[in-house]
Amino acid sequence: MKLGKFYIETYGCQMNEHDSEQMAAQLEELGYASTSDISSADVVLVNTCTIREKPEHKVYSFLGRLRKLKRRNPHMIIGVGGCVAQQHDSALLDRVPHLDFVIGTHQAGHLGELLETVRLKRTRLARTCFDTGVFSRRLLRARVHRAAAAARAYVTVMEGCDNFCSFCVVPYVRGRERSRPSREILQEVRRLTEAGVVEITLLGQNVNSYGRKDGDISFPQLLKRLGEVEGLARLRFTTSHPRDFSAEVIQAFADIPTLCGHVHLPLQSGSTRILRRMNRGYTRAEYLEKVKSLRQTRPGIAVTSDMIVGFPGETEKDFQETLSLMEKVRFDGLYSFQYSARPGTAASRMADDVPPEEKARRLKILQKLQDQHTLDGNRRMAGEVVEVLVEGPSRNSHREMTGRSRCNRVVNFPGKSELAGKLVSVRIEEGLKHSLRGTLISDISE
Ligand code: SAH
Ligand code: SF4
Ligand code: F3S
């Protein structure tokens, strides 16, 4: 029975992307069909992010646009999930009159029941309590189908965060750190690979601390077991915390060939003084040491990072230290942000004393430097033959396909759409600002 169509909008990080996949699978199992045309949807869901002020604003303007659609189609059910939902709870129902339900981050797995209650009882509700006990996730058939079609999937290994970096809202909206039993993770990965998935990305806010609290094995042990799963060609994980990025994790890059040559290792600042104020638990020197050791273990590995400019108390000297660290490391890619005070965090009680124009100036300088480093790194790839997992037609041209190399660079090349979901060899002709261009050599998966 077809109940109608659903549309999901996703903001924020991979956690939300994964939750959206999970939610879509539940809706499909209930009998809803997915649509990319929001105006024809019977159920509209938005998974939200509150990491900085800007993404939170985007959510409100998206919800604003829905008001008109709902006026035209009064039966439309609108739900908000993710981190804004968790933070504001039922206050969102008061703030947004055309909203039907609010579903918290730990409740994503219960979307089906919640939606049925809203639909059948024609009621508005908010459910945002945190789960306790064993952290377990069902693997739905519909999700296996979706993942198999794409040949890649996310698998959550841990959830929440206990680090309380002074700027960060995540511990408040995703709850305390919890690890999933390794048996369940292995089962999920096996089922996905049996269905045709070749790339798995392990997800968690701080994957390196997997198993420390309630898991049965450590993160490097988990990697080792996953490295032995038949059919799994590519293994990735995100996000790592530099403090917990241990010698054993680094060694895994020598021991496990399927582990892809890319690590995202968020630094946040190149100044040890600021890192201390951020409560990050490592120094500039320790970070540099880890990157060095990683590059010795797996030569050519791509290292990307996150950086914040204008944290409370950041002086010009601190900022220069961030730039000098970037010169030393030469990141392959960098996400950079202006500091944004988040309610409830420790840093929100410090004076936000770097003026907005100065934050913007620092960000611009930093991004210009990084653009040069990214371009240099991409250009250096010219002439190499890389393995690409093809995602689909590129955004710019329907005659071109796009995918990612093992080092996580975007690669575009002329090719047919039948290649989607396949592993191919591509010779890189040119390194550009945001991507690589190449020509197809062979289809590895045939
Ligand atoms: N778990 C990851 C990061 C999650 S948030 C880690 O441990 O690093 C993603 C990125 O958003 C962070 O790395 C940080 O660079 C940025 N960020 C988080 N809170 C922020 C804030 N209040 N202002 C600006 N940037 C922030
Ligand atoms: Fe936020 Fe820090 Fe946890 Fe990352 S490690 S999610 S930055 S508190
Ligand atoms: Fe945003 Fe929540 Fe992720 S606040 S960055 S969606 S964990």
mmCIF file with all atom_site columns, C-alpha atoms in Angstrom, residues 142-224:
data_model
loop_
_atom_site.group_PDB
_atom_site.id
_atom_site.type_symbol
_atom_site.label_atom_id
_atom_site.label_alt_id
_atom_site.label_comp_id
_atom_site.label_asym_id
_atom_site.label_entity_id
_atom_site.label_seq_id
_atom_site.pdbx_PDB_ins_code
_atom_site.Cartn_x
_atom_site.Cartn_y
_atom_site.Cartn_z
_atom_site.occupancy
_atom_site.B_iso_or_equiv
_atom_site.pdbx_formal_charge
_atom_site.auth_seq_id
_atom_site.auth_comp_id
_atom_site.auth_asym_id
_atom_site.auth_atom_id
_atom_site.pdbx_PDB_model_num
ATOM 1  C CA . ALA A 1 142 ? 15.394 -0.753 2.528  1.00 0.00 ? 142 ALA A CA 1
ATOM 2  C CA . ARG A 1 143 ? 18.694 0.662  3.770  1.00 0.00 ? 143 ARG A CA 1
ATOM 3  C CA . VAL A 1 144 ? 20.618 -2.337 2.436  1.00 0.00 ? 144 VAL A CA 1
ATOM 4  C CA . HIS A 1 145 ? 18.957 -1.751 -0.974 1.00 0.00 ? 145 HIS A CA 1
ATOM 5  C CA . ARG A 1 146 ? 19.841 1.937  -0.968 1.00 0.00 ? 146 ARG A CA 1
ATOM 6  C CA . ALA A 1 147 ? 23.437 1.257  0.098  1.00 0.00 ? 147 ALA A CA 1
ATOM 7  C CA . ALA A 1 148 ? 23.860 -1.536 -2.453 1.00 0.00 ? 148 ALA A CA 1
ATOM 8  C CA . ALA A 1 149 ? 22.752 0.772  -5.252 1.00 0.00 ? 149 ALA A CA 1
ATOM 9  C CA . ALA A 1 150 ? 25.389 3.307  -4.241 1.00 0.00 ? 150 ALA A CA 1
ATOM 10 C CA . ALA A 1 151 ? 28.006 0.618  -3.426 1.00 0.00 ? 151 ALA A CA 1
ATOM 11 C CA . ARG A 1 152 ? 28.911 2.546  -0.279 1.00 0.00 ? 152 ARG A CA 1
ATOM 12 C CA . ALA A 1 153 ? 27.464 3.023  3.171  1.00 0.00 ? 153 ALA A CA 1
ATOM 13 C CA . TYR A 1 154 ? 27.965 4.619  6.554  1.00 0.00 ? 154 TYR A CA 1
ATOM 14 C CA . VAL A 1 155 ? 28.038 2.409  9.606  1.00 0.00 ? 155 VAL A CA 1
ATOM 15 C CA . THR A 1 156 ? 27.755 4.028  13.027 1.00 0.00 ? 156 THR A CA 1
ATOM 16 C CA . VAL A 1 157 ? 30.221 2.636  15.544 1.00 0.00 ? 157 VAL A CA 1
ATOM 17 C CA . MET A 1 158 ? 29.729 5.109  18.342 1.00 0.00 ? 158 MET A CA 1
ATOM 18 C CA . GLU A 1 159 ? 27.478 8.003  19.166 1.00 0.00 ? 159 GLU A CA 1
ATOM 19 C CA . GLY A 1 160 ? 27.696 11.094 21.329 1.00 0.00 ? 160 GLY A CA 1
ATOM 20 C CA . CYS A 1 161 ? 30.722 12.798 22.781 1.00 0.00 ? 161 CYS A CA 1
ATOM 21 C CA . ASP A 1 162 ? 32.229 13.220 26.258 1.00 0.00 ? 162 ASP A CA 1
ATOM 22 C CA . ASN A 1 163 ? 34.980 15.634 25.287 1.00 0.00 ? 163 ASN A CA 1
ATOM 23 C CA . PHE A 1 164 ? 33.241 18.923 25.901 1.00 0.00 ? 164 PHE A CA 1
ATOM 24 C CA . CYS A 1 165 ? 35.536 21.046 23.773 1.00 0.00 ? 165 CYS A CA 1
ATOM 25 C CA . SER A 1 166 ? 34.661 24.466 25.111 1.00 0.00 ? 166 SER A CA 1
ATOM 26 C CA . PHE A 1 167 ? 33.157 25.751 21.819 1.00 0.00 ? 167 PHE A CA 1
ATOM 27 C CA . CYS A 1 168 ? 31.105 22.714 20.900 1.00 0.00 ? 168 CYS A CA 1
ATOM 28 C CA . VAL A 1 169 ? 27.419 21.958 21.243 1.00 0.00 ? 169 VAL A CA 1
ATOM 29 C CA . VAL A 1 170 ? 27.649 18.300 20.159 1.00 0.00 ? 170 VAL A CA 1
ATOM 30 C CA . PRO A 1 171 ? 27.869 16.736 23.658 1.00 0.00 ? 171 PRO A CA 1
ATOM 31 C CA . TYR A 1 172 ? 24.617 18.515 24.514 1.00 0.00 ? 172 TYR A CA 1
ATOM 32 C CA . VAL A 1 173 ? 22.690 17.504 21.405 1.00 0.00 ? 173 VAL A CA 1
ATOM 33 C CA . ARG A 1 174 ? 24.055 14.007 20.794 1.00 0.00 ? 174 ARG A CA 1
ATOM 34 C CA . GLY A 1 175 ? 24.393 12.946 24.416 1.00 0.00 ? 175 GLY A CA 1
ATOM 35 C CA . ARG A 1 176 ? 27.060 10.908 26.202 1.00 0.00 ? 176 ARG A CA 1
ATOM 36 C CA . GLU A 1 177 ? 29.461 8.709  24.318 1.00 0.00 ? 177 GLU A CA 1
ATOM 37 C CA . ARG A 1 178 ? 28.187 5.183  23.640 1.00 0.00 ? 178 ARG A CA 1
ATOM 38 C CA . SER A 1 179 ? 29.817 2.427  21.589 1.00 0.00 ? 179 SER A CA 1
ATOM 39 C CA . ARG A 1 180 ? 27.945 -0.183 19.632 1.00 0.00 ? 180 ARG A CA 1
ATOM 40 C CA . PRO A 1 181 ? 28.781 -3.867 20.220 1.00 0.00 ? 181 PRO A CA 1
ATOM 41 C CA . SER A 1 182 ? 31.431 -5.012 17.725 1.00 0.00 ? 182 SER A CA 1
ATOM 42 C CA . ARG A 1 183 ? 29.402 -8.112 16.829 1.00 0.00 ? 183 ARG A CA 1
ATOM 43 C CA . GLU A 1 184 ? 26.555 -5.946 15.601 1.00 0.00 ? 184 GLU A CA 1
ATOM 44 C CA . ILE A 1 185 ? 28.900 -3.706 13.593 1.00 0.00 ? 185 ILE A CA 1
ATOM 45 C CA . LEU A 1 186 ? 30.540 -6.721 11.936 1.00 0.00 ? 186 LEU A CA 1
ATOM 46 C CA . GLN A 1 187 ? 27.164 -8.251 11.111 1.00 0.00 ? 187 GLN A CA 1
ATOM 47 C CA . GLU A 1 188 ? 25.998 -5.011 9.535  1.00 0.00 ? 188 GLU A CA 1
ATOM 48 C CA . VAL A 1 189 ? 29.179 -4.654 7.478  1.00 0.00 ? 189 VAL A CA 1
ATOM 49 C CA . ARG A 1 190 ? 28.918 -8.272 6.270  1.00 0.00 ? 190 ARG A CA 1
ATOM 50 C CA . ARG A 1 191 ? 25.305 -7.852 5.245  1.00 0.00 ? 191 ARG A CA 1
ATOM 51 C CA . LEU A 1 192 ? 26.151 -4.694 3.349  1.00 0.00 ? 192 LEU A CA 1
ATOM 52 C CA . THR A 1 193 ? 29.138 -6.197 1.537  1.00 0.00 ? 193 THR A CA 1
ATOM 53 C CA . GLU A 1 194 ? 27.142 -9.322 0.647  1.00 0.00 ? 194 GLU A CA 1
ATOM 54 C CA . ALA A 1 195 ? 24.613 -6.983 -0.974 1.00 0.00 ? 195 ALA A CA 1
ATOM 55 C CA . GLY A 1 196 ? 27.342 -5.333 -3.064 1.00 0.00 ? 196 GLY A CA 1
ATOM 56 C CA . VAL A 1 197 ? 28.663 -2.486 -0.922 1.00 0.00 ? 197 VAL A CA 1
ATOM 57 C CA . VAL A 1 198 ? 32.417 -2.032 -1.479 1.00 0.00 ? 198 VAL A CA 1
ATOM 58 C CA . GLU A 1 199 ? 33.112 1.018  0.673  1.00 0.00 ? 199 GLU A CA 1
ATOM 59 C CA . ILE A 1 200 ? 32.227 1.502  4.321  1.00 0.00 ? 200 ILE A CA 1
ATOM 60 C CA . THR A 1 201 ? 32.757 4.664  6.345  1.00 0.00 ? 201 THR A CA 1
ATOM 61 C CA . LEU A 1 202 ? 32.687 4.128  10.086 1.00 0.00 ? 202 LEU A CA 1
ATOM 62 C CA . LEU A 1 203 ? 30.961 6.998  11.817 1.00 0.00 ? 203 LEU A CA 1
ATOM 63 C CA . GLY A 1 204 ? 31.247 8.571  15.233 1.00 0.00 ? 204 GLY A CA 1
ATOM 64 C CA . GLN A 1 205 ? 32.002 11.968 16.761 1.00 0.00 ? 205 GLN A CA 1
ATOM 65 C CA . ASN A 1 206 ? 35.246 10.577 18.106 1.00 0.00 ? 206 ASN A CA 1
ATOM 66 C CA . VAL A 1 207 ? 35.771 7.122  16.589 1.00 0.00 ? 207 VAL A CA 1
ATOM 67 C CA . ASN A 1 208 ? 39.183 6.687  18.204 1.00 0.00 ? 208 ASN A CA 1
ATOM 68 C CA . SER A 1 209 ? 37.614 6.348  21.617 1.00 0.00 ? 209 SER A CA 1
ATOM 69 C CA . TYR A 1 210 ? 35.419 3.491  20.371 1.00 0.00 ? 210 TYR A CA 1
ATOM 70 C CA . GLY A 1 211 ? 35.139 0.761  22.989 1.00 0.00 ? 211 GLY A CA 1
ATOM 71 C CA . ARG A 1 212 ? 36.681 2.790  25.759 1.00 0.00 ? 212 ARG A CA 1
ATOM 72 C CA . LYS A 1 213 ? 33.475 3.080  27.760 1.00 0.00 ? 213 LYS A CA 1
ATOM 73 C CA . ASP A 1 214 ? 31.130 0.272  26.854 1.00 0.00 ? 214 ASP A CA 1
ATOM 74 C CA . GLY A 1 215 ? 32.569 -1.522 23.874 1.00 0.00 ? 215 GLY A CA 1
ATOM 75 C CA . ASP A 1 216 ? 34.096 -4.973 23.927 1.00 0.00 ? 216 ASP A CA 1
ATOM 76 C CA . ILE A 1 217 ? 37.174 -4.287 21.763 1.00 0.00 ? 217 ILE A CA 1
ATOM 77 C CA . SER A 1 218 ? 39.307 -1.230 20.958 1.00 0.00 ? 218 SER A CA 1
ATOM 78 C CA . PHE A 1 219 ? 39.079 0.841  17.769 1.00 0.00 ? 219 PHE A CA 1
ATOM 79 C CA . PRO A 1 220 ? 42.299 -0.563 16.213 1.00 0.00 ? 220 PRO A CA 1
ATOM 80 C CA . GLN A 1 221 ? 41.008 -4.085 16.933 1.00 0.00 ? 221 GLN A CA 1
ATOM 81 C CA . LEU A 1 222 ? 37.722 -3.237 15.271 1.00 0.00 ? 222 LEU A CA 1
ATOM 82 C CA . LEU A 1 223 ? 39.582 -1.932 12.219 1.00 0.00 ? 223 LEU A CA 1
ATOM 83 C CA . LYS A 1 224 ? 41.584 -5.141 12.047 1.00 0.00 ? 224 LYS A CA 1
#
